[in-house]
mmCIF file of C-alpha atoms in Angstrom:
data_model
loop_
_atom_site.group_PDB
_atom_site.id
_atom_site.type_symbol
_atom_site.label_atom_id
_atom_site.label_comp_id
_atom_site.label_asym_id
_atom_site.label_seq_id
_atom_site.Cartn_x
_atom_site.Cartn_y
_atom_site.Cartn_z
ATOM 1 C CA MET A 1 69.565 -24.245 -25.290
ATOM 2 C CA GLN A 2 71.556 -25.806 -28.157
ATOM 3 C CA SER A 3 73.846 -23.974 -30.396
ATOM 4 C CA SER A 4 71.677 -24.375 -33.580
ATOM 5 C CA GLN A 5 68.617 -23.140 -31.544
ATOM 6 C CA ILE A 6 70.542 -19.823 -30.864
ATOM 7 C CA VAL A 7 71.424 -19.451 -34.353
ATOM 8 C CA VAL A 8 67.825 -19.582 -35.425
ATOM 9 C CA VAL A 9 66.549 -17.360 -32.782
ATOM 10 C CA LEU A 10 69.218 -14.719 -33.810
ATOM 11 C CA MET A 11 68.305 -15.034 -37.372
ATOM 12 C CA ASP A 12 64.585 -15.057 -36.535
ATOM 13 C CA LEU A 13 64.942 -11.786 -34.365
ATOM 14 C CA VAL A 14 66.620 -10.029 -37.674
ATOM 15 C CA LEU A 15 63.962 -11.151 -39.712
ATOM 16 C CA ILE A 16 61.042 -10.141 -37.354
ATOM 17 C CA MET A 17 62.836 -6.500 -36.885
ATOM 18 C CA ALA A 18 63.216 -6.213 -40.774
ATOM 19 C CA ALA A 19 59.673 -7.367 -41.451
ATOM 20 C CA ALA A 20 58.177 -5.288 -38.886
ATOM 21 C CA ARG A 21 60.067 -2.310 -40.080
ATOM 22 C CA ILE A 22 59.145 -2.668 -43.592
ATOM 23 C CA LEU A 23 55.428 -3.526 -43.037
ATOM 24 C CA GLY A 24 55.256 -0.688 -40.138
ATOM 25 C CA TRP A 25 56.597 1.818 -42.513
ATOM 26 C CA LEU A 26 54.054 0.672 -45.367
ATOM 27 C CA ALA A 27 51.232 1.021 -42.810
ATOM 28 C CA GLU A 28 52.324 4.472 -41.744
ATOM 29 C CA ARG A 29 52.328 5.433 -45.456
ATOM 30 C CA VAL A 30 48.648 4.804 -45.724
ATOM 31 C CA GLY A 31 47.868 6.446 -42.558
ATOM 32 C CA GLN A 32 47.782 3.584 -40.139
ATOM 33 C CA PRO A 33 49.778 3.086 -37.077
ATOM 34 C CA ALA A 34 52.963 1.124 -37.327
ATOM 35 C CA VAL A 35 51.545 -1.465 -34.953
ATOM 36 C CA ILE A 36 49.153 -2.534 -37.794
ATOM 37 C CA GLY A 37 52.116 -3.282 -40.088
ATOM 38 C CA GLU A 38 53.714 -5.324 -37.222
ATOM 39 C CA ILE A 39 50.787 -7.320 -36.455
ATOM 40 C CA THR A 40 50.246 -8.097 -40.174
ATOM 41 C CA ALA A 41 53.957 -9.156 -40.577
ATOM 42 C CA GLY A 42 53.184 -11.849 -38.071
ATOM 43 C CA ILE A 43 49.972 -12.978 -39.704
ATOM 44 C CA LEU A 44 51.940 -12.911 -43.022
ATOM 45 C CA ALA A 45 54.525 -15.243 -41.448
ATOM 46 C CA GLY A 46 52.058 -17.596 -40.019
ATOM 47 C CA PRO A 47 49.853 -20.217 -41.700
ATOM 48 C CA THR A 48 47.364 -17.992 -43.420
ATOM 49 C CA VAL A 49 49.814 -16.969 -46.106
ATOM 50 C CA LEU A 50 52.957 -19.152 -46.027
ATOM 51 C CA GLY A 51 51.150 -22.375 -44.995
ATOM 52 C CA PRO A 52 51.912 -24.375 -41.740
ATOM 53 C CA HIS A 53 54.725 -26.098 -43.120
ATOM 54 C CA LEU A 54 56.789 -23.124 -44.264
ATOM 55 C CA SER A 55 55.847 -21.060 -41.446
ATOM 56 C CA ASN A 56 57.241 -23.797 -39.209
ATOM 57 C CA MET A 57 60.582 -23.918 -41.012
ATOM 58 C CA LEU A 58 60.880 -20.316 -40.628
ATOM 59 C CA PHE A 59 59.846 -20.128 -37.050
ATOM 60 C CA PRO A 60 60.140 -23.640 -35.477
ATOM 61 C CA HIS A 61 57.624 -24.131 -32.745
ATOM 62 C CA GLU A 62 60.484 -25.063 -30.243
ATOM 63 C CA ILE A 63 61.988 -21.659 -31.052
ATOM 64 C CA ARG A 64 58.884 -19.532 -30.537
ATOM 65 C CA SER A 65 59.013 -19.897 -26.616
ATOM 66 C CA TYR A 66 62.176 -18.098 -26.646
ATOM 67 C CA LEU A 67 61.043 -15.530 -29.212
ATOM 68 C CA THR A 68 58.085 -14.995 -27.095
ATOM 69 C CA LEU A 69 60.094 -14.339 -23.820
ATOM 70 C CA LEU A 70 62.319 -11.813 -25.645
ATOM 71 C CA ALA A 71 59.112 -10.212 -27.193
ATOM 72 C CA ASN A 72 57.672 -10.032 -23.694
ATOM 73 C CA VAL A 73 60.658 -8.127 -22.231
ATOM 74 C CA GLY A 74 60.376 -5.739 -25.309
ATOM 75 C CA VAL A 75 56.758 -4.874 -24.296
ATOM 76 C CA ALA A 76 57.529 -4.576 -20.445
ATOM 77 C CA VAL A 77 60.302 -2.128 -21.223
ATOM 78 C CA PHE A 78 57.759 -0.140 -23.622
ATOM 79 C CA MET A 79 54.935 -0.144 -21.019
ATOM 80 C CA PHE A 80 57.573 1.020 -18.515
ATOM 81 C CA VAL A 81 58.232 3.979 -20.950
ATOM 82 C CA ALA A 82 54.613 4.409 -21.152
ATOM 83 C CA GLY A 83 54.089 4.893 -17.430
ATOM 84 C CA LEU A 84 56.812 7.311 -17.180
ATOM 85 C CA GLU A 85 54.891 9.363 -19.637
ATOM 86 C CA LEU A 86 51.854 9.336 -17.680
ATOM 87 C CA ASP A 87 51.132 12.662 -16.017
ATOM 88 C CA ARG A 88 49.955 11.543 -12.319
ATOM 89 C CA SER A 89 47.815 14.850 -12.209
ATOM 90 C CA VAL A 90 45.212 13.254 -14.782
ATOM 91 C CA PHE A 91 43.782 11.560 -11.820
ATOM 92 C CA ALA A 92 42.868 14.793 -10.224
ATOM 93 C CA GLY A 93 40.046 17.182 -10.981
ATOM 94 C CA ASN A 94 37.481 16.408 -13.575
ATOM 95 C CA SER A 95 39.563 13.495 -14.811
ATOM 96 C CA ARG A 96 39.355 11.750 -11.259
ATOM 97 C CA ARG A 97 35.591 11.516 -11.953
ATOM 98 C CA SER A 98 35.878 10.489 -15.762
ATOM 99 C CA ILE A 99 38.222 7.650 -15.368
ATOM 100 C CA PRO A 100 36.401 5.288 -13.380
ATOM 101 C CA ALA A 101 32.952 6.078 -14.989
ATOM 102 C CA VAL A 102 34.320 5.693 -18.377
ATOM 103 C CA SER A 103 36.384 2.671 -17.795
ATOM 104 C CA LEU A 104 33.461 0.722 -16.237
ATOM 105 C CA ALA A 105 31.108 1.894 -19.266
ATOM 106 C CA ALA A 106 33.868 0.896 -21.599
ATOM 107 C CA TYR A 107 34.166 -2.658 -20.231
ATOM 108 C CA ALA A 108 30.477 -3.468 -18.828
ATOM 109 C CA VAL A 109 28.450 -2.700 -21.865
ATOM 110 C CA PRO A 110 30.516 -4.490 -24.486
ATOM 111 C CA PHE A 111 31.008 -7.434 -22.002
ATOM 112 C CA VAL A 112 27.222 -7.704 -21.699
ATOM 113 C CA LEU A 113 26.440 -7.501 -25.444
ATOM 114 C CA GLY A 114 29.110 -9.752 -26.067
ATOM 115 C CA CYS A 115 27.673 -12.424 -23.467
ATOM 116 C CA GLY A 116 24.333 -11.702 -25.399
ATOM 117 C CA ILE A 117 25.628 -12.603 -28.869
ATOM 118 C CA ALA A 118 27.692 -15.613 -27.507
ATOM 119 C CA ALA A 119 24.399 -17.451 -26.209
ATOM 120 C CA THR A 120 22.322 -16.696 -29.481
ATOM 121 C CA ALA A 121 24.449 -15.830 -32.823
ATOM 122 C CA LEU A 122 27.511 -17.647 -31.829
ATOM 123 C CA ALA A 123 26.009 -20.588 -30.037
ATOM 124 C CA ARG A 124 27.345 -22.981 -32.792
ATOM 125 C CA HIS A 125 30.842 -22.315 -31.800
ATOM 126 C CA ARG A 126 30.525 -23.473 -28.107
ATOM 127 C CA THR A 127 33.328 -26.014 -27.241
ATOM 128 C CA GLY A 128 32.256 -26.549 -23.627
ATOM 129 C CA ASP A 129 29.831 -25.475 -21.033
ATOM 130 C CA LEU A 130 27.585 -22.592 -22.152
ATOM 131 C CA PRO A 131 28.347 -20.153 -18.939
ATOM 132 C CA SER A 132 32.219 -20.286 -19.717
ATOM 133 C CA PHE A 133 31.848 -19.943 -23.356
ATOM 134 C CA THR A 134 29.549 -16.818 -22.899
ATOM 135 C CA LEU A 135 31.547 -15.190 -20.326
ATOM 136 C CA PHE A 136 34.644 -15.600 -22.295
ATOM 137 C CA VAL A 137 33.267 -14.064 -25.375
ATOM 138 C CA GLY A 138 32.105 -11.279 -23.400
ATOM 139 C CA CYS A 139 35.720 -10.729 -22.072
ATOM 140 C CA ALA A 140 37.016 -10.785 -25.668
ATOM 141 C CA LEU A 141 34.705 -7.873 -26.861
ATOM 142 C CA ALA A 142 35.074 -5.727 -24.156
ATOM 143 C CA VAL A 143 38.949 -5.382 -24.346
ATOM 144 C CA THR A 144 40.775 -2.323 -25.015
ATOM 145 C CA ALA A 145 44.390 -2.911 -26.009
ATOM 146 C CA PHE A 146 46.535 -0.836 -23.736
ATOM 147 C CA PRO A 147 49.851 -1.713 -24.947
ATOM 148 C CA VAL A 148 48.578 -0.977 -28.656
ATOM 149 C CA LEU A 149 47.021 2.190 -27.412
ATOM 150 C CA ALA A 150 50.059 3.370 -25.978
ATOM 151 C CA ARG A 151 51.922 2.550 -29.114
ATOM 152 C CA ILE A 152 49.401 4.502 -31.172
ATOM 153 C CA LEU A 153 49.539 7.616 -29.052
ATOM 154 C CA HIS A 154 53.332 7.646 -28.965
ATOM 155 C CA ASP A 155 53.487 7.141 -32.786
ATOM 156 C CA ARG A 156 50.799 9.905 -33.368
ATOM 157 C CA GLY A 157 52.453 12.381 -30.812
ATOM 158 C CA LEU A 158 49.356 12.363 -28.659
ATOM 159 C CA THR A 159 50.985 10.735 -25.611
ATOM 160 C CA ARG A 160 51.401 13.670 -23.540
ATOM 161 C CA THR A 161 48.171 15.601 -24.616
ATOM 162 C CA GLY A 162 45.216 15.793 -22.253
ATOM 163 C CA ILE A 163 43.239 12.949 -24.113
ATOM 164 C CA GLY A 164 46.119 10.862 -24.472
ATOM 165 C CA GLN A 165 46.675 10.850 -20.724
ATOM 166 C CA LEU A 166 42.966 10.404 -20.106
ATOM 167 C CA SER A 167 42.912 7.381 -22.584
ATOM 168 C CA LEU A 168 46.031 5.802 -21.082
ATOM 169 C CA ALA A 169 44.533 6.003 -17.550
ATOM 170 C CA CYS A 170 41.130 4.560 -18.706
ATOM 171 C CA ALA A 171 42.951 1.930 -20.757
ATOM 172 C CA ALA A 172 44.888 0.754 -18.065
ATOM 173 C CA LEU A 173 41.879 0.374 -15.665
ATOM 174 C CA VAL A 174 39.637 -1.462 -18.611
ATOM 175 C CA ASP A 175 42.595 -3.993 -18.839
ATOM 176 C CA ILE A 176 42.664 -4.492 -15.221
ATOM 177 C CA PHE A 177 38.858 -5.307 -15.712
ATOM 178 C CA ALA A 178 39.663 -7.731 -18.512
ATOM 179 C CA TRP A 179 42.339 -9.686 -16.788
ATOM 180 C CA THR A 180 40.432 -10.107 -13.642
ATOM 181 C CA ALA A 181 37.454 -11.127 -15.708
ATOM 182 C CA LEU A 182 39.390 -13.477 -17.507
ATOM 183 C CA ALA A 183 40.991 -14.941 -14.250
ATOM 184 C CA VAL A 184 37.248 -15.408 -12.883
ATOM 185 C CA VAL A 185 36.129 -16.911 -16.234
ATOM 186 C CA LEU A 186 39.192 -19.479 -16.252
ATOM 187 C CA ALA A 187 38.510 -20.445 -12.638
ATOM 188 C CA VAL A 188 34.861 -21.207 -13.691
ATOM 189 C CA ALA A 189 35.760 -23.181 -16.750
ATOM 190 C CA HIS A 190 38.893 -25.029 -14.928
ATOM 191 C CA PRO A 191 38.082 -25.338 -11.173
ATOM 192 C CA GLY A 192 40.582 -26.656 -8.781
ATOM 193 C CA THR A 193 43.740 -25.162 -10.085
ATOM 194 C CA GLY A 194 44.280 -23.298 -6.553
ATOM 195 C CA SER A 195 45.842 -20.344 -7.989
ATOM 196 C CA GLN A 196 42.982 -18.054 -8.092
ATOM 197 C CA TRP A 197 43.651 -16.687 -4.462
ATOM 198 C CA ARG A 198 46.682 -14.760 -5.759
ATOM 199 C CA LEU A 199 44.406 -12.149 -7.237
ATOM 200 C CA GLY A 200 43.745 -11.036 -3.770
ATOM 201 C CA LEU A 201 47.270 -9.870 -3.546
ATOM 202 C CA LEU A 202 46.793 -7.112 -5.911
ATOM 203 C CA VAL A 203 45.730 -4.650 -3.444
ATOM 204 C CA PRO A 204 48.937 -5.124 -1.001
ATOM 205 C CA VAL A 205 51.165 -5.182 -3.955
ATOM 206 C CA VAL A 206 49.648 -1.746 -5.324
ATOM 207 C CA ALA A 207 49.848 -0.170 -1.647
ATOM 208 C CA VAL A 208 53.690 -1.475 -1.241
ATOM 209 C CA THR A 209 54.490 -0.096 -4.682
ATOM 210 C CA TRP A 210 52.921 3.410 -4.088
ATOM 211 C CA TRP A 211 53.666 3.884 -0.319
ATOM 212 C CA ILE A 212 57.085 2.316 -0.066
ATOM 213 C CA VAL A 213 58.790 1.678 -3.491
ATOM 214 C CA ARG A 214 57.740 5.121 -4.655
ATOM 215 C CA PRO A 215 59.447 7.109 -1.748
ATOM 216 C CA ALA A 216 62.585 4.752 -1.878
ATOM 217 C CA LEU A 217 63.017 5.509 -5.667
ATOM 218 C CA ALA A 218 62.675 9.263 -4.932
ATOM 219 C CA ARG A 219 65.687 9.004 -2.567
ATOM 220 C CA LEU A 220 67.610 6.827 -4.848
ATOM 221 C CA ALA A 221 67.072 9.256 -7.717
ATOM 222 C CA ALA A 222 68.687 12.408 -5.691
ATOM 223 C CA ALA A 223 72.066 10.376 -5.299
ATOM 224 C CA GLY A 224 72.204 7.586 -8.141
ATOM 225 C CA THR A 225 74.009 8.099 -11.415
ATOM 226 C CA GLU A 226 72.016 8.166 -14.606
ATOM 227 C CA GLN A 227 73.307 4.629 -15.739
ATOM 228 C CA THR A 228 72.088 3.298 -12.074
ATOM 229 C CA MET A 229 68.617 4.901 -12.546
ATOM 230 C CA ILE A 230 68.401 3.082 -15.955
ATOM 231 C CA VAL A 231 69.182 -0.205 -14.383
ATOM 232 C CA VAL A 232 66.820 0.443 -11.627
ATOM 233 C CA GLY A 233 64.139 1.593 -13.937
ATOM 234 C CA VAL A 234 64.119 -1.470 -16.436
ATOM 235 C CA GLY A 235 64.910 -3.941 -13.606
ATOM 236 C CA GLY A 236 62.125 -2.770 -11.491
ATOM 237 C CA ALA A 237 59.657 -2.847 -14.434
ATOM 238 C CA LEU A 238 60.742 -6.583 -15.141
ATOM 239 C CA LEU A 239 60.353 -7.416 -11.649
ATOM 240 C CA LEU A 240 57.009 -5.693 -10.934
ATOM 241 C CA GLY A 241 55.888 -7.152 -14.151
ATOM 242 C CA ALA A 242 56.744 -10.759 -12.967
ATOM 243 C CA ILE A 243 54.860 -9.949 -9.904
ATOM 244 C CA THR A 244 51.621 -9.128 -11.610
ATOM 245 C CA GLU A 245 52.228 -12.011 -13.976
ATOM 246 C CA TRP A 246 52.354 -14.376 -11.123
ATOM 247 C CA ILE A 247 49.219 -12.850 -9.452
ATOM 248 C CA GLY A 248 47.429 -13.544 -12.534
ATOM 249 C CA LEU A 249 47.073 -10.255 -14.383
ATOM 250 C CA HIS A 250 49.583 -9.652 -17.204
ATOM 251 C CA LEU A 251 52.985 -8.279 -16.956
ATOM 252 C CA ILE A 252 52.187 -5.346 -18.588
ATOM 253 C CA PHE A 253 50.613 -3.772 -15.661
ATOM 254 C CA GLY A 254 53.489 -4.193 -13.185
ATOM 255 C CA ALA A 255 55.800 -2.720 -15.904
ATOM 256 C CA PHE A 256 53.452 0.069 -16.361
ATOM 257 C CA ALA A 257 53.067 0.783 -12.734
ATOM 258 C CA PHE A 258 56.749 1.009 -12.070
ATOM 259 C CA GLY A 259 56.696 3.650 -14.780
ATOM 260 C CA VAL A 260 54.161 5.537 -13.223
ATOM 261 C CA VAL A 261 55.723 5.608 -9.673
ATOM 262 C CA PHE A 262 59.460 6.288 -10.953
ATOM 263 C CA PRO A 263 60.687 9.811 -10.244
ATOM 264 C CA ARG A 264 59.854 12.343 -12.868
ATOM 265 C CA ALA A 265 63.162 14.141 -12.313
ATOM 266 C CA ARG A 266 65.185 11.332 -13.902
ATOM 267 C CA ARG A 267 62.367 10.657 -16.674
ATOM 268 C CA GLU A 268 64.412 11.756 -19.612
ATOM 269 C CA ALA A 269 67.639 10.018 -19.105
ATOM 270 C CA VAL A 270 65.954 6.702 -18.225
ATOM 271 C CA GLU A 271 63.358 7.062 -21.032
ATOM 272 C CA SER A 272 65.892 7.574 -23.573
ATOM 273 C CA GLY A 273 67.969 4.430 -22.549
ATOM 274 C CA ALA A 274 64.943 2.127 -22.061
ATOM 275 C CA ARG A 275 63.652 3.240 -25.475
ATOM 276 C CA ILE A 276 66.489 1.553 -27.022
ATOM 277 C CA LEU A 277 65.709 -1.774 -25.673
ATOM 278 C CA SER A 278 62.150 -1.438 -26.583
ATOM 279 C CA LEU A 279 62.898 -0.407 -30.103
ATOM 280 C CA VAL A 280 64.769 -3.875 -30.627
ATOM 281 C CA LEU A 281 62.577 -5.954 -28.921
ATOM 282 C CA LEU A 282 58.977 -4.706 -29.115
ATOM 283 C CA PRO A 283 58.375 -5.731 -32.809
ATOM 284 C CA GLY A 284 58.655 -9.287 -31.937
ATOM 285 C CA PHE A 285 55.809 -8.995 -29.378
ATOM 286 C CA PHE A 286 53.455 -8.130 -32.250
ATOM 287 C CA VAL A 287 54.971 -10.396 -34.847
ATOM 288 C CA VAL A 288 54.979 -13.512 -32.742
ATOM 289 C CA ALA A 289 51.357 -13.022 -31.624
ATOM 290 C CA GLY A 290 50.470 -12.962 -35.560
ATOM 291 C CA LEU A 291 52.183 -16.222 -36.045
ATOM 292 C CA ALA A 292 49.090 -18.362 -34.384
ATOM 293 C CA VAL A 293 46.706 -16.554 -36.607
ATOM 294 C CA ASP A 294 45.181 -18.701 -39.401
ATOM 295 C CA LEU A 295 42.391 -16.738 -41.205
ATOM 296 C CA GLY A 296 41.920 -19.676 -43.609
ATOM 297 C CA ALA A 297 39.422 -20.927 -40.892
ATOM 298 C CA ILE A 298 36.866 -18.694 -41.582
ATOM 299 C CA ASP A 299 34.117 -20.103 -43.686
ATOM 300 C CA ARG A 300 30.953 -18.358 -45.476
ATOM 301 C CA ALA A 301 28.698 -18.814 -42.457
ATOM 302 C CA ALA A 302 31.235 -16.960 -40.301
ATOM 303 C CA ILE A 303 31.002 -13.662 -42.442
ATOM 304 C CA GLY A 304 27.662 -13.021 -41.172
ATOM 305 C CA GLU A 305 28.654 -13.899 -37.543
ATOM 306 C CA LEU A 306 31.676 -11.443 -38.082
ATOM 307 C CA VAL A 307 29.247 -8.721 -39.283
ATOM 308 C CA VAL A 308 27.377 -9.209 -35.840
ATOM 309 C CA ILE A 309 30.294 -9.245 -33.858
ATOM 310 C CA MET A 310 31.634 -5.937 -35.452
ATOM 311 C CA VAL A 311 28.448 -4.211 -34.886
ATOM 312 C CA VAL A 312 28.404 -5.071 -31.216
ATOM 313 C CA ALA A 313 31.851 -4.697 -30.566
ATOM 314 C CA ILE A 314 32.026 -1.132 -32.183
ATOM 315 C CA ALA A 315 28.636 0.162 -31.131
ATOM 316 C CA GLY A 316 29.222 -1.135 -27.735
ATOM 317 C CA LYS A 317 32.415 0.538 -27.186
ATOM 318 C CA LEU A 318 31.974 3.783 -28.921
ATOM 319 C CA GLY A 319 28.542 4.322 -27.612
ATOM 320 C CA SER A 320 29.314 3.535 -23.970
ATOM 321 C CA VAL A 321 32.426 5.577 -23.924
ATOM 322 C CA TYR A 322 31.022 8.519 -25.661
ATOM 323 C CA VAL A 323 27.921 8.490 -23.361
ATOM 324 C CA ALA A 324 29.990 8.141 -19.960
ATOM 325 C CA GLY A 325 32.358 10.737 -21.152
ATOM 326 C CA ARG A 326 29.760 13.529 -21.769
ATOM 327 C CA LEU A 327 27.925 12.492 -18.647
ATOM 328 C CA THR A 328 31.232 13.185 -16.584
ATOM 329 C CA GLY A 329 31.854 16.469 -18.169
ATOM 330 C CA LEU A 330 33.725 15.813 -21.410
ATOM 331 C CA SER A 331 33.324 17.985 -24.564
ATOM 332 C CA SER A 332 31.470 16.123 -27.300
ATOM 333 C CA ARG A 333 34.741 15.854 -29.350
ATOM 334 C CA SER A 334 37.016 14.892 -26.326
ATOM 335 C CA ALA A 335 34.363 12.227 -25.636
ATOM 336 C CA ALA A 336 34.167 10.915 -29.281
ATOM 337 C CA ALA A 337 38.168 10.925 -29.486
ATOM 338 C CA LEU A 338 38.223 9.004 -26.266
ATOM 339 C CA ALA A 339 35.812 6.550 -27.636
ATOM 340 C CA ALA A 340 37.688 6.073 -30.901
ATOM 341 C CA LEU A 341 40.862 5.320 -28.812
ATOM 342 C CA LEU A 342 39.482 2.807 -26.433
ATOM 343 C CA ASN A 343 37.820 0.982 -29.372
ATOM 344 C CA THR A 344 41.525 -0.186 -30.057
ATOM 345 C CA ARG A 345 41.797 -3.790 -29.201
ATOM 346 C CA GLY A 346 44.848 -5.202 -31.226
ATOM 347 C CA LEU A 347 47.429 -7.327 -29.138
ATOM 348 C CA THR A 348 45.781 -7.554 -25.950
ATOM 349 C CA GLU A 349 42.733 -9.215 -27.791
ATOM 350 C CA LEU A 350 45.167 -11.535 -29.446
ATOM 351 C CA VAL A 351 46.656 -12.383 -26.056
ATOM 352 C CA ILE A 352 43.220 -13.195 -24.669
ATOM 353 C CA LEU A 353 42.247 -15.050 -27.732
ATOM 354 C CA ASN A 354 45.350 -17.196 -27.565
ATOM 355 C CA VAL A 355 44.427 -18.113 -23.860
ATOM 356 C CA GLY A 356 40.939 -19.141 -24.925
ATOM 357 C CA LEU A 357 42.032 -21.154 -27.798
ATOM 358 C CA SER A 358 44.959 -23.056 -25.937
ATOM 359 C CA THR A 359 42.391 -23.708 -22.989
ATOM 360 C CA GLY A 360 39.516 -24.884 -25.311
ATOM 361 C CA LEU A 361 37.126 -22.116 -24.605
ATOM 362 C CA ILE A 362 36.760 -21.292 -28.137
ATOM 363 C CA GLY A 363 37.795 -23.395 -31.511
ATOM 364 C CA SER A 364 39.976 -22.113 -34.348
ATOM 365 C CA GLN A 365 37.082 -20.561 -36.459
ATOM 366 C CA LEU A 366 36.013 -18.440 -33.818
ATOM 367 C CA TYR A 367 39.349 -17.285 -32.820
ATOM 368 C CA SER A 368 40.202 -16.190 -36.500
ATOM 369 C CA VAL A 369 36.865 -14.385 -36.789
ATOM 370 C CA LEU A 370 37.624 -12.244 -33.583
ATOM 371 C CA VAL A 371 41.204 -11.877 -34.782
ATOM 372 C CA VAL A 372 39.635 -9.882 -37.724
ATOM 373 C CA MET A 373 37.402 -7.946 -35.486
ATOM 374 C CA ALA A 374 40.632 -7.052 -33.141
ATOM 375 C CA LEU A 375 42.556 -5.932 -36.335
ATOM 376 C CA VAL A 376 39.671 -3.920 -37.869
ATOM 377 C CA THR A 377 38.866 -1.928 -34.536
ATOM 378 C CA THR A 378 42.460 -1.317 -34.296
ATOM 379 C CA ALA A 379 42.708 0.178 -37.985
ATOM 380 C CA MET A 380 39.781 2.193 -37.299
ATOM 381 C CA THR A 381 41.396 4.202 -34.711
ATOM 382 C CA ALA A 382 43.406 6.567 -37.023
ATOM 383 C CA PRO A 383 40.723 7.326 -39.406
ATOM 384 C CA LEU A 384 38.078 8.246 -36.601
ATOM 385 C CA LEU A 385 40.863 10.606 -34.884
ATOM 386 C CA ARG A 386 41.362 12.383 -38.211
ATOM 387 C CA LEU A 387 37.341 12.397 -38.696
ATOM 388 C CA ILE A 388 36.882 13.857 -35.219
ATOM 389 C CA GLY A 389 39.778 16.452 -35.763
ATOM 390 C CA ALA A 390 42.431 15.316 -33.229
ATOM 391 C CA PHE A 391 45.583 16.975 -34.246
ATOM 392 C CA GLU A 392 49.032 15.527 -33.634
ATOM 393 C CA THR A 393 52.433 16.501 -32.565
ATOM 394 C CA PRO A 394 54.863 15.468 -35.441
ATOM 395 C CA ARG A 395 56.930 12.522 -34.719
ATOM 396 C CA THR A 396 60.123 13.984 -36.571
ATOM 397 C CA ASP A 397 60.130 16.909 -33.777
ATOM 398 C CA PRO A 398 61.154 15.239 -30.678
ATOM 399 C CA ALA A 399 61.628 18.749 -28.931
ATOM 400 C CA ALA A 400 58.080 19.888 -29.525
ATOM 401 C CA PRO A 401 56.648 21.246 -26.480
ATOM 402 C CA VAL A 402 54.206 19.005 -24.236
ATOM 403 C CA THR A 403 50.670 20.042 -24.408
ATOM 404 C CA HIS A 404 47.600 18.970 -22.511
ATOM 405 C CA SER A 405 45.323 20.109 -25.356
ATOM 406 C CA THR A 406 44.485 18.076 -28.458
ATOM 407 C CA ILE A 407 40.667 18.866 -29.483
ATOM 408 C CA GLY A 408 39.012 22.077 -29.381
ATOM 409 C CA GLY A 409 41.991 23.664 -27.581
ATOM 410 C CA ARG A 410 41.603 21.785 -24.336
ATOM 411 C CA VAL A 411 40.079 18.436 -22.646
ATOM 412 C CA GLU A 412 37.000 19.667 -20.594
#
């Protein structure tokens, strides 16, 4: 890496942090989560507004790989913190029954509906064989943005509430479905890469993490210093994230899983140290993703397609989650809040769409239409929660007590 490239990377990091902070603050002023402003900052810095020439001057293509690396470190640390905040007792009792049922419905119904419109309303956008295109669009509509959902819950003070814990667990499972399905689609579209066997390692990795790593961390926590545990926490999250990335899932799952198994006795000290690193690097994760978006590619014919996509994506996600939640014993308001939260697509959608664009499964026009859908469904989350009546713990009060109630006094 040349000295001139180091200068550009450092200057771009400062620009990203400033733009993300300003637009994130503006988003909060209008009742939206800060992440909406941060993704918007990336879109504004991309070819949609600045044009490809000016955008490339500010963020040269040869520099974006370095920014992406730093951004992924930020999101890995953030997901480690999200895993730390997940109460493992959420998998017991009624929630143990709700999580798999809701997660399966939240993914399967939008996936099937997405495949349906891909083969009909969106057929003109097909760039390769029909099965691969159809399956990919199904994957794109079925996504729930795990990192963005975690960020929204944190920003709105809902992370440690009952519905927040349940939505985190469901979103984690939905995104495992999403990345597994995407790996299958890529294997169908591009056979012969020889790396699909790695997905079979997921089960032993989970077993080792839970039965070997978790007890070892508990013993280390009893003797290790605060600084040692911070290093172990962040380092372990990055290592397990690297393993899940190599397997064929995303690094966010390994980082989140390490947070889940990390000793709760050391949570406060480790969490405070990790958040500092996340605060600096996380905005880059949203901004860098937005740089690849070009909304100028949307034509008049695509507007009707956007309406169809929006109706199918929103109705499929909200309807399936609400019905599954009610059938597994959630109250109507809790099921509605869970549906609103799992309708968030945001960044995971953008990552999957970038994979589809780079591998030729979709073209630039459909990519841009699906990006609009992702942003709208993410922006819907806060208004829907207010409409439903989900209340928040103020962000300005870090000492506010943790509660497992958010709607109607409890999550039933």
